[in-house]
Amino acid sequence: MRKFALTAVLVFLGGAFLPGFARDASASISLEKCTLCHGKPEFRKLLVDGQIRDLFVTGDTLAGSVHAKKVCADCHFDVSEIPHRERPKRVACTHCHFKGNREGAPQSDNVLAYFDSAHGTAIARGNAKAPLCQDCHGSHAILKAKDPGSRVARGQVAETCGKCHMEIYAQFKGSIHGAALAKGIAEVPSCTGCHGEHKIYAHNDPKSTVYATHVSEQCSKCHASVKIMGKFGIETEQVATYKESFHGVASQFGSRTVANCSSCHGVHDIRPQDDPLSMVNPKNVPATCGKCHPGANPNFAVGKIHVDAKNKESGIIYWTATFFKWLTIGTMLALIAHIFLDMYGRTKRLRGER
Amino acid sequence: MSRADLAAGQVIRMSLLFRVQHLLLTVLLTVLAVTGFALMYHENSLAQWIIRLEGGVHNRGIVHRIAAVLLMANLVYHVFYMLLSREGKPELRQLFIGRQDIDDFLLSLRYNLGMAKEYPRFGKYGYKEKFQYWGASAGTVLVSVTGIMLWAEEFSMVFFPKVVLDLALIIHGYQGLLAFAVLFLWHLYNVHLHPSVFPMNPSWITGKVSAEWLREEHPLEYEKLKEEGLL
């Protein structure tokens, strides 16, 4: 099945040539031949919509990238004569990056995961704007993800996604996560931290990591960790108290309408509680709760939201729970004692009567 | 009491109406406990199995609320019956807790510890029955009030801050647990496991107990019936 999918992918992307065949073609065209034209800085093309496409590429463009040792035709294998008469097709990365390739190109399940994702299926439906590998990873100067200069590096990926998802990027930049990311804090999530890297699905797809019933699990990956949250002085009990609440229980049993973390805290625009723009700022709480509870008033903001009955700081909640705990234990012990005494006395009484 | 009953040495202890009320209480409390504790202990795999059996958390809530409404209706009916009916009024009077009950309790303790020779002589209801009755009634009222608050949470929060509803939730759950624990242990002992009734006091089904049992366990009631010529 996987092999079939891979073949389909190759054919689909215009990679109708077999890898071996492409190698033969590339061998005949050296880098120098291409840079005769593409090596001139002014080599560009005016597109129909008025945009200018910069076509300046030299050997230096690839230098330092993971493809430093490649020549143009290794990827643009449909260019078999110079100058090429037709516009070359978009490069199919799967031409090399498939499992079992002979080039030794790094390969993983990421390609297959991508084709199942929202982006990949959009391509398959014929959406020309949906991203291919090079839209995120870059075309020529491709660097490894862990290289800070890479377009898919932790610090850069939000901007990369933002090229298409502009509004969301603007929201994210203003959020606590975006602000922390800008400061270079390593633990903070960028887009891929929540949405995944290649397995990105629409938020209303049950496979998505940000599907309504998966959101709390996604947030708790970091927010339940004392190790991570301790660094920033953030409480971790929010996760456990949510799970104990009516909202949390309903969510665990599959309710998609019940509030999850993002229903109250926001999705891309999560801000700290003292920020007046925060959805959980006491001033905004009635409006936030009011999304689901019509008529919500300032009373909704009175008292802790994430309340833990086992924590002394919960005040009256803790003391009431503790009172009931000891009342129950005390009553039980008294009743058990009474029952045993009663049985003992009763047995004596019966024996005495006999 | 019919002649046949008298001939068989049977005494009526629970009239049909009381038996119906008691049966409703039994069934409804069971449903409420099963649906309630499944939510309270939702991390437990048995609880999760029960919730799925009930058709998910949403349906669990519906079942719980239907049972709750019926229980509250049962309680309201019972209160009116006890206050207004010819049968209820004297019954209620016999259920009042008085000085005698405290004395009885202390005497029974002393007797059971071997410090007294006499065991207390109870009327129709001894201190054990009264404790059960008033405990269950107070518990039901508390659970009902908090339950209604939580059910109508949007309405409640017009008047109360969120912290009061959190409190209501704590009281609702723990009071339910306390009531269940007392019922399970105390009632089970008194009407099933107690040597005088084992395996079961039949009065909740037949409404009758033997005159012999009454003479043994509720001698004052026995004597009263005898005086009235009912035995």
mmCIF file of C-alpha atoms in Angstrom, chain B residues 48-215:
data_model
loop_
_atom_site.group_PDB
_atom_site.id
_atom_site.type_symbol
_atom_site.label_atom_id
_atom_site.label_comp_id
_atom_site.label_asym_id
_atom_site.label_seq_id
_atom_site.Cartn_x
_atom_site.Cartn_y
_atom_site.Cartn_z
ATOM 1 C CA GLN B 48 -16.051 4.674 32.838
ATOM 2 C CA TRP B 49 -17.727 1.430 31.917
ATOM 3 C CA ILE B 50 -20.869 2.547 33.762
ATOM 4 C CA ILE B 51 -20.877 5.940 32.043
ATOM 5 C CA ARG B 52 -20.593 4.279 28.640
ATOM 6 C CA LEU B 53 -23.398 1.935 29.648
ATOM 7 C CA GLU B 54 -25.505 4.974 30.447
ATOM 8 C CA GLY B 55 -24.777 6.400 27.003
ATOM 9 C CA GLY B 56 -22.023 8.907 27.779
ATOM 10 C CA VAL B 57 -21.755 11.793 30.200
ATOM 11 C CA HIS B 58 -24.639 13.687 28.651
ATOM 12 C CA ASN B 59 -27.118 10.831 28.986
ATOM 13 C CA ARG B 60 -25.736 10.008 32.418
ATOM 14 C CA GLY B 61 -26.740 13.520 33.441
ATOM 15 C CA ILE B 62 -30.244 13.018 32.089
ATOM 16 C CA VAL B 63 -30.709 9.725 33.945
ATOM 17 C CA HIS B 64 -29.335 11.309 37.135
ATOM 18 C CA ARG B 65 -31.703 14.280 36.832
ATOM 19 C CA ILE B 66 -34.788 12.170 36.121
ATOM 20 C CA ALA B 67 -34.060 10.064 39.209
ATOM 21 C CA ALA B 68 -33.394 13.235 41.204
ATOM 22 C CA VAL B 69 -36.702 14.825 40.225
ATOM 23 C CA LEU B 70 -38.570 11.650 41.179
ATOM 24 C CA LEU B 71 -36.699 11.465 44.499
ATOM 25 C CA MET B 72 -37.536 15.072 45.312
ATOM 26 C CA ALA B 73 -41.183 14.480 44.369
ATOM 27 C CA ASN B 74 -41.168 11.427 46.626
ATOM 28 C CA LEU B 75 -39.737 13.506 49.465
ATOM 29 C CA VAL B 76 -42.273 16.314 49.018
ATOM 30 C CA TYR B 77 -45.106 13.786 48.951
ATOM 31 C CA HIS B 78 -43.708 12.140 52.057
ATOM 32 C CA VAL B 79 -43.465 15.463 53.920
ATOM 33 C CA PHE B 80 -47.082 16.325 53.114
ATOM 34 C CA TYR B 81 -48.209 12.817 53.988
ATOM 35 C CA MET B 82 -46.460 12.938 57.344
ATOM 36 C CA LEU B 83 -47.787 16.403 58.156
ATOM 37 C CA LEU B 84 -51.366 16.079 56.961
ATOM 38 C CA SER B 85 -52.606 12.494 56.692
ATOM 39 C CA ARG B 86 -54.348 10.526 59.404
ATOM 40 C CA GLU B 87 -51.727 7.806 59.184
ATOM 41 C CA GLY B 88 -48.756 10.140 58.886
ATOM 42 C CA LYS B 89 -49.347 12.477 61.816
ATOM 43 C CA PRO B 90 -49.027 9.915 64.635
ATOM 44 C CA GLU B 91 -46.175 8.277 62.726
ATOM 45 C CA LEU B 92 -44.267 11.569 62.679
ATOM 46 C CA ARG B 93 -44.886 12.072 66.377
ATOM 47 C CA GLN B 94 -43.307 8.701 67.086
ATOM 48 C CA LEU B 95 -40.279 9.713 65.040
ATOM 49 C CA PHE B 96 -39.465 12.858 67.030
ATOM 50 C CA ILE B 97 -36.153 12.636 68.754
ATOM 51 C CA GLY B 98 -36.408 13.239 72.479
ATOM 52 C CA ARG B 99 -34.511 12.890 75.715
ATOM 53 C CA GLN B 100 -35.558 9.257 75.853
ATOM 54 C CA ASP B 101 -33.572 8.436 72.703
ATOM 55 C CA ILE B 102 -30.350 9.784 74.132
ATOM 56 C CA ASP B 103 -30.929 7.853 77.318
ATOM 57 C CA ASP B 104 -31.694 4.728 75.283
ATOM 58 C CA PHE B 105 -28.530 5.144 73.294
ATOM 59 C CA LEU B 106 -26.389 5.566 76.392
ATOM 60 C CA LEU B 107 -28.108 2.671 78.109
ATOM 61 C CA SER B 108 -27.538 0.410 75.122
ATOM 62 C CA LEU B 109 -23.864 1.359 75.152
ATOM 63 C CA ARG B 110 -23.587 0.601 78.844
ATOM 64 C CA TYR B 111 -25.443 -2.666 78.397
ATOM 65 C CA ASN B 112 -23.277 -3.722 75.452
ATOM 66 C CA LEU B 113 -20.165 -2.924 77.444
ATOM 67 C CA GLY B 114 -21.476 -5.055 80.271
ATOM 68 C CA MET B 115 -22.032 -2.109 82.594
ATOM 69 C CA ALA B 116 -25.812 -2.373 82.786
ATOM 70 C CA LYS B 117 -28.168 -5.308 83.237
ATOM 71 C CA GLU B 118 -31.121 -3.879 81.271
ATOM 72 C CA TYR B 119 -31.305 -3.308 77.551
ATOM 73 C CA PRO B 120 -33.389 -0.240 76.526
ATOM 74 C CA ARG B 121 -36.996 -0.946 75.653
ATOM 75 C CA PHE B 122 -37.911 0.747 72.365
ATOM 76 C CA GLY B 123 -41.248 1.962 71.066
ATOM 77 C CA LYS B 124 -42.109 1.589 67.381
ATOM 78 C CA TYR B 125 -38.909 3.411 66.477
ATOM 79 C CA GLY B 126 -35.728 3.141 68.500
ATOM 80 C CA TYR B 127 -32.807 5.536 68.264
ATOM 81 C CA LYS B 128 -31.319 3.504 65.380
ATOM 82 C CA GLU B 129 -34.403 3.949 63.209
ATOM 83 C CA LYS B 130 -34.687 7.627 64.097
ATOM 84 C CA PHE B 131 -31.053 8.278 63.253
ATOM 85 C CA GLN B 132 -31.548 6.589 59.899
ATOM 86 C CA TYR B 133 -34.777 8.444 59.171
ATOM 87 C CA TRP B 134 -33.635 11.963 60.028
ATOM 88 C CA GLY B 135 -30.188 11.433 58.628
ATOM 89 C CA ALA B 136 -31.589 10.297 55.289
ATOM 90 C CA SER B 137 -34.115 13.158 55.220
ATOM 91 C CA ALA B 138 -31.576 15.867 56.014
ATOM 92 C CA GLY B 139 -29.147 14.348 53.516
ATOM 93 C CA THR B 140 -31.765 14.258 50.780
ATOM 94 C CA VAL B 141 -32.662 17.903 51.385
ATOM 95 C CA LEU B 142 -29.005 18.982 51.288
ATOM 96 C CA VAL B 143 -28.268 16.974 48.144
ATOM 97 C CA SER B 144 -31.450 18.250 46.477
ATOM 98 C CA VAL B 145 -30.721 21.915 47.176
ATOM 99 C CA THR B 146 -27.119 21.699 45.960
ATOM 100 C CA GLY B 147 -28.195 19.539 43.032
ATOM 101 C CA ILE B 148 -30.759 22.088 41.865
ATOM 102 C CA MET B 149 -28.140 24.851 42.190
ATOM 103 C CA LEU B 150 -25.753 22.922 39.987
ATOM 104 C CA TRP B 151 -28.429 21.924 37.514
ATOM 105 C CA ALA B 152 -29.567 25.537 37.013
ATOM 106 C CA GLU B 153 -26.006 26.826 37.091
ATOM 107 C CA GLU B 154 -26.647 29.853 34.891
ATOM 108 C CA PHE B 155 -29.608 30.865 37.056
ATOM 109 C CA SER B 156 -27.690 30.208 40.287
ATOM 110 C CA MET B 157 -24.845 32.386 39.163
ATOM 111 C CA VAL B 158 -27.161 35.340 38.767
ATOM 112 C CA PHE B 159 -27.256 35.330 42.585
ATOM 113 C CA PHE B 160 -24.134 33.497 43.707
ATOM 114 C CA PRO B 161 -20.479 33.851 42.750
ATOM 115 C CA LYS B 162 -18.723 30.869 41.224
ATOM 116 C CA VAL B 163 -17.162 29.898 44.536
ATOM 117 C CA VAL B 164 -20.619 29.113 45.966
ATOM 118 C CA LEU B 165 -21.269 26.709 43.107
ATOM 119 C CA ASP B 166 -17.903 25.071 43.667
ATOM 120 C CA LEU B 167 -18.971 24.656 47.277
ATOM 121 C CA ALA B 168 -22.320 23.237 46.183
ATOM 122 C CA LEU B 169 -20.508 20.690 44.037
ATOM 123 C CA ILE B 170 -18.261 19.625 46.921
ATOM 124 C CA ILE B 171 -21.218 19.324 49.322
ATOM 125 C CA HIS B 172 -23.340 17.483 46.727
ATOM 126 C CA GLY B 173 -20.665 14.880 46.088
ATOM 127 C CA TYR B 174 -19.458 14.330 49.627
ATOM 128 C CA GLN B 175 -22.965 14.371 51.123
ATOM 129 C CA GLY B 176 -23.937 11.773 48.558
ATOM 130 C CA LEU B 177 -20.955 9.687 49.546
ATOM 131 C CA LEU B 178 -21.729 10.037 53.257
ATOM 132 C CA ALA B 179 -25.381 9.136 52.726
ATOM 133 C CA PHE B 180 -24.437 6.133 50.642
ATOM 134 C CA ALA B 181 -21.860 4.927 53.151
ATOM 135 C CA VAL B 182 -24.284 5.237 56.078
ATOM 136 C CA LEU B 183 -27.065 3.541 54.141
ATOM 137 C CA PHE B 184 -24.851 0.757 52.992
ATOM 138 C CA LEU B 185 -23.300 -0.014 56.369
ATOM 139 C CA TRP B 186 -25.942 0.974 58.902
ATOM 140 C CA HIS B 187 -29.105 0.048 57.057
ATOM 141 C CA LEU B 188 -27.590 -3.165 55.769
ATOM 142 C CA TYR B 189 -26.739 -4.136 59.315
ATOM 143 C CA ASN B 190 -30.022 -3.138 60.884
ATOM 144 C CA VAL B 191 -32.405 -4.695 58.383
ATOM 145 C CA HIS B 192 -30.355 -7.535 56.930
ATOM 146 C CA LEU B 193 -27.390 -8.621 58.993
ATOM 147 C CA HIS B 194 -28.696 -8.002 62.477
ATOM 148 C CA PRO B 195 -29.107 -11.384 64.184
ATOM 149 C CA SER B 196 -32.782 -10.721 64.890
ATOM 150 C CA VAL B 197 -33.692 -10.167 61.228
ATOM 151 C CA PHE B 198 -31.099 -12.067 59.227
ATOM 152 C CA PRO B 199 -31.291 -12.550 56.264
ATOM 153 C CA MET B 200 -33.859 -9.765 55.942
ATOM 154 C CA ASN B 201 -36.548 -7.871 57.748
ATOM 155 C CA PRO B 202 -39.497 -8.713 55.469
ATOM 156 C CA SER B 203 -41.578 -5.665 56.370
ATOM 157 C CA TRP B 204 -40.401 -3.601 53.380
ATOM 158 C CA ILE B 205 -42.123 -6.143 51.077
ATOM 159 C CA THR B 206 -44.925 -7.665 53.108
ATOM 160 C CA GLY B 207 -45.345 -4.713 55.459
ATOM 161 C CA LYS B 208 -45.515 -7.194 58.317
ATOM 162 C CA VAL B 209 -43.289 -8.429 61.096
ATOM 163 C CA SER B 210 -43.914 -11.174 63.591
ATOM 164 C CA ALA B 211 -45.394 -10.249 66.938
ATOM 165 C CA GLU B 212 -42.596 -12.242 68.486
ATOM 166 C CA TRP B 213 -39.980 -10.030 66.795
ATOM 167 C CA LEU B 214 -41.835 -6.933 67.929
ATOM 168 C CA ARG B 215 -41.910 -8.129 71.520
#
